[in-house]
């Protein structure tokens, strides 16, 4: 039987598709007519045209499929028209999962985000059970993914066989866009970071994230969430690793978040007027208030999630960026 992967032209989705192909599974990928297909180069997959906003195309793509990995999302820290986040991430997810139910897909893995996982108010590590509300979501991306998860939970309660995975900050090869995390690597390599705001981040190799998806399909419990993460680091520690890998000097100037926030608001307003993405993303500065550190033991214990060192993932990202002209 066939497995459908959405988002296979993107960073995590491409890694999932490659992992499936390597296990000998027949893979079908959903692509939009205007998608950048370079992440599919050389990959023996069946390509079908469709859009998460077009339910007819989704039913057509899912016909004959046993499994579904829904990895596609509009992932960005800013958009001139925020409705795109909700059209794709919320309505699109509901469209796809309802189509999967209607055509008889056996099981689905839905890729959410670490941003929908709560953090303890007094500090400490977030877990799959840490409470969080829509009001605590910073920015349209996180809000839309939170609402999408609610749609998934609703369908799970109605009987849809689905498991949710919440990747932390994947790093590695083929981050073509790049993602916000990948942009940090690129900006560092280009020397565009004279200063920084200290925050916390959980780094995981994107190939381990892909493996986590496959393990969730095989071993994940119905309706459960699994954090796909690895090592908790401070941003300063990430820069130290990148400095060792690249020879670029890590920024020494640490700025207070309050000093940067007014410039982020100004940059956000300018971006809304010009349509040019902001150099200082407002949502990124807001998120820097929290150390995004998590307890990943549930996925390690129940799924067997691999834990390759983040230094290896960062090295792969640096090597790939150099080889593909990002610096």
CSV table of C-alpha atoms in Angstrom, one decimal:
chain,number,residue,atom,x,y,z
A,1,UNK,CA,0.0,0.0,0.0
A,2,UNK,CA,1.0,3.6,-0.6
A,3,UNK,CA,1.9,6.2,2.0
A,4,UNK,CA,1.1,9.9,1.4
A,5,UNK,CA,3.4,12.7,2.7
A,6,UNK,CA,2.4,16.3,2.7
A,7,UNK,CA,5.0,19.0,2.9
A,8,UNK,CA,7.7,16.7,1.3
A,9,UNK,CA,9.2,19.7,-0.6
A,10,UNK,CA,10.0,21.3,2.8
A,11,UNK,CA,12.6,20.7,5.4
A,12,UNK,CA,11.0,18.1,7.7
A,13,UNK,CA,8.7,16.7,5.1
A,14,UNK,CA,11.6,15.9,2.8
A,15,UNK,CA,13.4,14.1,5.6
A,16,UNK,CA,10.3,12.1,6.3
A,17,UNK,CA,9.8,11.1,2.7
A,18,UNK,CA,13.5,10.1,2.4
A,19,UNK,CA,13.3,8.0,5.5
A,20,UNK,CA,10.2,6.2,4.2
A,21,UNK,CA,11.9,5.5,0.8
A,22,UNK,CA,14.9,4.1,2.6
A,23,UNK,CA,12.7,1.6,4.4
A,24,UNK,CA,11.2,0.4,1.0
A,25,UNK,CA,7.8,2.0,1.4
A,26,UNK,CA,6.0,3.3,-1.7
A,27,UNK,CA,5.7,7.0,-1.2
A,28,UNK,CA,3.3,9.5,-2.8
A,29,UNK,CA,3.8,13.2,-2.1
A,30,UNK,CA,1.3,16.1,-2.4
A,31,UNK,CA,2.8,19.1,-4.2
A,32,UNK,CA,1.3,22.4,-5.2
A,33,UNK,CA,1.7,23.5,-8.9
A,34,UNK,CA,4.1,26.3,-7.8
A,35,UNK,CA,6.1,24.2,-5.3
A,36,UNK,CA,10.0,24.3,-5.3
A,37,UNK,CA,10.7,20.6,-6.0
A,38,UNK,CA,14.5,20.6,-5.4
A,39,UNK,CA,14.1,18.6,-2.2
A,40,UNK,CA,12.5,15.8,-4.2
A,41,UNK,CA,15.4,15.6,-6.7
A,42,UNK,CA,16.5,12.0,-7.2
A,43,UNK,CA,13.8,10.7,-4.8
A,44,UNK,CA,11.7,7.8,-6.3
A,45,UNK,CA,8.3,9.1,-5.2
A,46,UNK,CA,5.0,9.6,-7.0
A,47,UNK,CA,4.1,13.2,-7.2
A,48,UNK,CA,0.4,14.3,-7.2
A,49,UNK,CA,-0.8,17.9,-7.5
A,50,UNK,CA,-3.1,19.3,-4.9
A,51,UNK,CA,-3.7,21.9,-2.2
A,52,UNK,CA,-4.8,21.7,1.4
A,53,UNK,CA,-7.5,24.2,0.6
A,54,UNK,CA,-8.9,22.0,-2.1
A,55,UNK,CA,-10.7,19.0,-0.6
A,56,UNK,CA,-11.3,17.3,-3.9
A,57,UNK,CA,-7.6,17.2,-4.7
A,58,UNK,CA,-6.9,15.8,-1.2
A,59,UNK,CA,-9.3,12.9,-1.6
A,60,UNK,CA,-7.8,12.1,-5.0
A,61,UNK,CA,-4.3,12.1,-3.5
A,62,UNK,CA,-5.3,9.9,-0.6
A,63,UNK,CA,-7.1,7.3,-2.7
A,64,UNK,CA,-5.3,4.0,-2.3
A,65,UNK,CA,-3.2,5.2,0.6
A,66,UNK,CA,-2.8,3.2,3.9
A,67,UNK,CA,-0.9,5.8,5.9
A,68,UNK,CA,-0.7,9.6,5.9
A,69,UNK,CA,2.1,11.8,7.3
A,70,UNK,CA,0.8,15.4,7.4
A,71,UNK,CA,3.9,17.6,7.6
A,72,UNK,CA,2.8,20.5,5.4
A,73,UNK,CA,2.3,23.9,7.1
A,74,UNK,CA,2.7,27.6,6.5
A,75,UNK,CA,5.8,28.0,8.7
A,76,UNK,CA,7.0,31.6,9.1
A,77,UNK,CA,7.2,34.3,11.8
A,78,UNK,CA,5.5,36.9,9.6
A,79,UNK,CA,3.1,37.2,6.7
A,80,UNK,CA,1.6,40.3,5.2
A,81,UNK,CA,-1.8,38.6,5.2
A,82,UNK,CA,-2.1,36.5,8.4
A,83,UNK,CA,-5.1,34.6,7.1
A,84,UNK,CA,-2.8,32.3,5.2
A,85,UNK,CA,-1.7,30.7,8.5
A,86,UNK,CA,-5.3,29.7,9.3
A,87,UNK,CA,-6.3,28.8,5.8
A,88,UNK,CA,-3.5,26.3,5.4
A,89,UNK,CA,-2.7,25.2,9.0
A,90,UNK,CA,-6.2,25.0,10.4
A,91,UNK,CA,-8.7,24.6,7.6
A,92,UNK,CA,-6.2,22.7,5.5
A,93,UNK,CA,-5.5,20.2,8.3
A,94,UNK,CA,-9.2,19.6,8.9
A,95,UNK,CA,-9.8,19.2,5.1
A,96,UNK,CA,-7.0,16.6,4.9
A,97,UNK,CA,-7.9,14.6,7.9
A,98,UNK,CA,-11.5,14.5,7.0
A,99,UNK,CA,-10.5,13.3,3.5
A,100,UNK,CA,-8.3,10.6,5.1
A,101,UNK,CA,-11.2,9.4,7.2
A,102,UNK,CA,-13.6,9.4,4.2
A,103,UNK,CA,-11.3,7.3,1.9
A,104,UNK,CA,-10.3,4.9,4.7
A,105,UNK,CA,-6.7,5.7,5.6
A,106,UNK,CA,-5.6,3.4,8.4
A,107,UNK,CA,-3.5,5.7,10.4
A,108,UNK,CA,-2.1,9.3,10.4
A,109,UNK,CA,0.8,11.1,12.0
A,110,UNK,CA,0.2,14.8,12.3
A,111,UNK,CA,3.3,17.1,12.6
A,112,UNK,CA,2.5,19.9,15.0
A,113,UNK,CA,5.2,22.1,16.6
A,114,UNK,CA,6.9,22.5,20.0
A,115,UNK,CA,5.2,25.9,20.2
A,116,UNK,CA,1.9,24.3,21.2
A,117,UNK,CA,3.6,22.7,24.2
A,118,UNK,CA,3.3,24.6,27.5
A,119,UNK,CA,6.1,25.8,29.7
A,120,UNK,CA,5.9,25.8,33.6
A,121,UNK,CA,5.2,29.4,34.8
A,122,UNK,CA,8.0,29.2,37.4
A,123,UNK,CA,10.5,27.7,35.0
A,124,UNK,CA,11.5,24.2,34.2
A,125,UNK,CA,11.0,21.8,31.4
A,126,UNK,CA,7.7,21.6,29.4
A,127,UNK,CA,6.1,18.2,28.8
A,128,UNK,CA,3.3,17.0,26.6
A,129,UNK,CA,1.0,17.5,29.6
A,130,UNK,CA,2.0,21.1,30.6
A,131,UNK,CA,-1.1,23.3,30.3
A,132,UNK,CA,-1.2,26.0,27.7
A,133,UNK,CA,-4.0,28.2,26.1
A,134,UNK,CA,-4.6,30.0,22.9
A,135,UNK,CA,-4.0,33.3,24.6
A,136,UNK,CA,-0.5,32.2,25.4
A,137,UNK,CA,0.4,31.6,21.8
A,138,UNK,CA,2.8,34.2,20.4
A,139,UNK,CA,2.0,35.0,16.8
A,140,UNK,CA,-0.2,33.6,14.0
A,141,UNK,CA,1.9,30.6,13.3
A,142,UNK,CA,1.7,29.2,16.8
A,143,UNK,CA,-2.0,30.2,17.2
A,144,UNK,CA,-2.9,28.4,13.9
A,145,UNK,CA,-1.0,25.3,14.9
A,146,UNK,CA,-2.7,25.3,18.3
A,147,UNK,CA,-6.1,25.5,16.7
A,148,UNK,CA,-5.1,22.8,14.2
A,149,UNK,CA,-4.2,20.5,17.1
A,150,UNK,CA,-7.7,21.0,18.5
A,151,UNK,CA,-9.1,19.9,15.1
A,152,UNK,CA,-6.9,16.8,15.3
A,153,UNK,CA,-8.0,16.0,18.9
A,154,UNK,CA,-11.6,16.4,17.9
A,155,UNK,CA,-11.3,13.9,15.0
A,156,UNK,CA,-9.3,11.5,17.2
A,157,UNK,CA,-12.2,11.5,19.7
A,158,UNK,CA,-14.5,10.7,16.8
A,159,UNK,CA,-12.4,7.6,15.9
A,160,UNK,CA,-9.7,8.8,13.5
A,161,UNK,CA,-6.5,6.9,14.2
A,162,UNK,CA,-4.0,9.7,14.6
A,163,UNK,CA,-0.8,10.4,16.5
A,164,UNK,CA,0.6,13.9,17.0
A,165,UNK,CA,4.3,14.7,17.0
A,166,UNK,CA,5.8,18.1,18.2
A,167,UNK,CA,9.3,18.7,16.8
A,168,UNK,CA,11.4,21.2,18.7
A,169,UNK,CA,14.0,23.0,16.5
A,170,UNK,CA,15.2,20.6,13.7
A,171,UNK,CA,18.6,21.3,12.2
A,172,UNK,CA,20.4,19.6,9.3
A,173,UNK,CA,20.6,19.3,5.5
A,174,UNK,CA,18.1,20.5,2.9
A,175,UNK,CA,16.6,23.4,4.8
A,176,UNK,CA,16.0,25.1,1.5
A,177,UNK,CA,13.7,28.0,2.5
A,178,UNK,CA,15.3,28.2,5.2
A,179,UNK,CA,13.2,27.8,8.3
A,180,UNK,CA,13.5,30.4,11.1
A,181,UNK,CA,16.0,28.0,12.9
A,182,UNK,CA,17.9,27.5,9.6
A,183,UNK,CA,18.0,31.3,9.1
A,184,UNK,CA,19.8,31.6,12.4
A,185,UNK,CA,22.6,29.3,11.0
A,186,UNK,CA,22.8,31.2,7.7
A,187,UNK,CA,22.8,34.7,9.4
A,188,UNK,CA,25.5,33.5,11.8
A,189,UNK,CA,27.7,32.2,9.0
A,190,UNK,CA,27.3,35.5,7.1
A,191,UNK,CA,28.3,37.5,10.2
A,192,UNK,CA,25.0,39.2,10.5
A,193,UNK,CA,24.7,38.7,14.2
A,194,UNK,CA,26.7,41.4,16.1
A,195,UNK,CA,24.5,40.9,19.1
A,196,UNK,CA,21.8,38.6,20.4
A,197,UNK,CA,19.0,38.1,22.9
A,198,UNK,CA,19.6,35.2,25.3
A,199,UNK,CA,17.0,32.5,25.1
A,200,UNK,CA,16.7,28.7,25.2
A,201,UNK,CA,16.3,26.3,22.4
A,202,UNK,CA,16.0,22.6,22.0
A,203,UNK,CA,18.0,21.3,19.0
A,204,UNK,CA,17.4,18.0,17.2
A,205,UNK,CA,18.8,16.5,14.1
A,206,UNK,CA,16.1,16.7,11.3
A,207,UNK,CA,16.9,13.0,10.4
A,208,UNK,CA,16.0,12.0,14.0
A,209,UNK,CA,12.7,14.0,13.6
A,210,UNK,CA,12.0,12.0,10.5
A,211,UNK,CA,12.7,8.7,12.3
A,212,UNK,CA,10.4,9.9,15.1
A,213,UNK,CA,7.6,10.3,12.6
A,214,UNK,CA,8.0,6.7,11.4
A,215,UNK,CA,8.2,5.5,15.0
A,216,UNK,CA,5.1,7.4,15.9
A,217,UNK,CA,3.3,5.6,13.1
A,218,UNK,CA,4.4,2.3,14.3
A,219,UNK,CA,4.4,2.7,18.1
A,220,UNK,CA,2.5,5.9,19.0
A,221,UNK,CA,-0.6,5.7,21.1
A,222,UNK,CA,-3.9,6.9,19.6
A,223,UNK,CA,-4.5,10.6,20.1
A,224,UNK,CA,-1.2,11.1,22.1
A,225,UNK,CA,1.4,13.9,21.6
A,226,UNK,CA,5.1,13.2,21.5
A,227,UNK,CA,7.8,15.9,21.8
A,228,UNK,CA,10.5,15.1,19.1
A,229,UNK,CA,13.5,16.9,20.7
A,230,UNK,CA,16.9,16.3,22.0
A,231,UNK,CA,19.3,18.6,23.8
A,232,UNK,CA,18.3,21.8,25.6
A,233,UNK,CA,20.8,24.7,24.9
A,234,UNK,CA,21.1,28.4,25.4
A,235,UNK,CA,21.4,30.4,22.2
A,236,UNK,CA,24.9,31.4,23.3
A,237,UNK,CA,25.8,27.7,23.4
A,238,UNK,CA,24.5,27.2,19.9
A,239,UNK,CA,26.6,30.2,18.7
A,240,UNK,CA,29.7,28.7,20.4
A,241,UNK,CA,29.2,25.5,18.5
A,242,UNK,CA,28.7,27.4,15.2
A,243,UNK,CA,31.8,29.4,15.9
A,244,UNK,CA,33.9,26.3,16.3
A,245,UNK,CA,32.4,24.8,13.1
A,246,UNK,CA,32.7,27.9,10.9
A,247,UNK,CA,35.6,30.0,12.3
A,248,UNK,CA,33.1,32.9,12.5
A,249,UNK,CA,33.3,34.8,15.8
A,250,UNK,CA,30.3,34.3,18.0
A,251,UNK,CA,28.5,37.5,19.0
A,252,UNK,CA,29.7,38.8,22.5
A,253,UNK,CA,27.1,41.5,23.0
A,254,UNK,CA,24.0,40.3,24.8
A,255,UNK,CA,21.1,42.7,24.6
A,256,UNK,CA,18.1,42.9,26.9
A,257,UNK,CA,14.9,41.8,25.3
A,258,UNK,CA,13.2,45.1,26.3
A,259,UNK,CA,15.8,47.1,24.3
A,260,UNK,CA,15.1,45.2,21.1
A,261,UNK,CA,11.3,45.0,21.4
A,262,UNK,CA,10.6,48.6,20.2
A,263,UNK,CA,12.7,48.1,17.1
A,264,UNK,CA,10.9,44.8,16.4
A,265,UNK,CA,7.6,46.6,16.5
A,266,UNK,CA,8.9,49.3,14.2
A,267,UNK,CA,10.3,46.7,11.8
A,268,UNK,CA,7.0,44.8,11.9
A,269,UNK,CA,5.0,48.0,10.9
A,270,UNK,CA,7.5,48.7,8.1
A,271,UNK,CA,7.1,45.1,6.8
A,272,UNK,CA,3.3,45.4,6.8
A,273,UNK,CA,3.6,48.6,4.7
A,274,UNK,CA,6.3,47.3,2.2
A,275,UNK,CA,5.6,43.6,2.1
A,276,UNK,CA,9.3,42.9,2.8
A,277,UNK,CA,9.8,40.4,5.6
A,278,UNK,CA,11.2,42.0,8.8
A,279,UNK,CA,14.8,41.6,9.7
A,280,UNK,CA,13.8,41.6,13.3
A,281,UNK,CA,10.8,39.3,13.5
A,282,UNK,CA,8.4,40.6,16.3
A,283,UNK,CA,7.2,37.1,17.1
A,284,UNK,CA,10.8,35.9,17.5
A,285,UNK,CA,11.6,38.6,19.9
A,286,UNK,CA,8.4,37.9,21.9
A,287,UNK,CA,9.3,34.2,22.1
A,288,UNK,CA,12.8,35.0,23.4
A,289,UNK,CA,11.1,35.8,26.7
A,290,UNK,CA,10.9,32.0,27.3
A,291,UNK,CA,13.6,29.4,27.5
A,292,UNK,CA,12.1,26.8,25.1
A,293,UNK,CA,13.5,23.8,27.0
A,294,UNK,CA,11.6,20.5,27.1
A,295,UNK,CA,11.5,17.0,28.6
A,296,UNK,CA,11.7,14.7,25.6
A,297,UNK,CA,11.7,11.5,27.6
A,298,UNK,CA,8.2,10.3,26.6
A,299,UNK,CA,9.2,10.0,22.9
A,300,UNK,CA,12.5,8.4,23.9
A,301,UNK,CA,10.8,5.9,26.2
A,302,UNK,CA,7.7,5.0,24.2
A,303,UNK,CA,9.0,5.4,20.6
A,304,UNK,CA,12.7,4.9,20.8
A,305,UNK,CA,13.4,8.4,19.4
A,306,UNK,CA,17.1,8.6,18.5
A,307,UNK,CA,19.3,11.3,20.1
A,308,UNK,CA,22.2,12.2,17.9
A,309,UNK,CA,24.3,15.1,19.2
A,310,UNK,CA,23.1,18.6,18.1
A,311,UNK,CA,26.7,19.4,17.3
A,312,UNK,CA,26.4,16.8,14.5
A,313,UNK,CA,23.2,18.3,13.2
A,314,UNK,CA,24.7,21.8,13.2
A,315,UNK,CA,27.8,20.5,11.4
A,316,UNK,CA,25.6,19.0,8.7
A,317,UNK,CA,23.6,22.2,8.3
A,318,UNK,CA,26.8,24.3,8.0
A,319,UNK,CA,28.3,21.9,5.4
A,320,UNK,CA,25.1,21.8,3.4
A,321,UNK,CA,24.7,25.6,3.4
A,322,UNK,CA,28.2,26.1,2.2
A,323,UNK,CA,27.8,23.5,-0.6
A,324,UNK,CA,24.6,25.1,-1.8
A,325,UNK,CA,25.6,28.7,-1.9
A,326,UNK,CA,23.8,30.1,1.1
A,327,UNK,CA,27.0,31.8,2.3
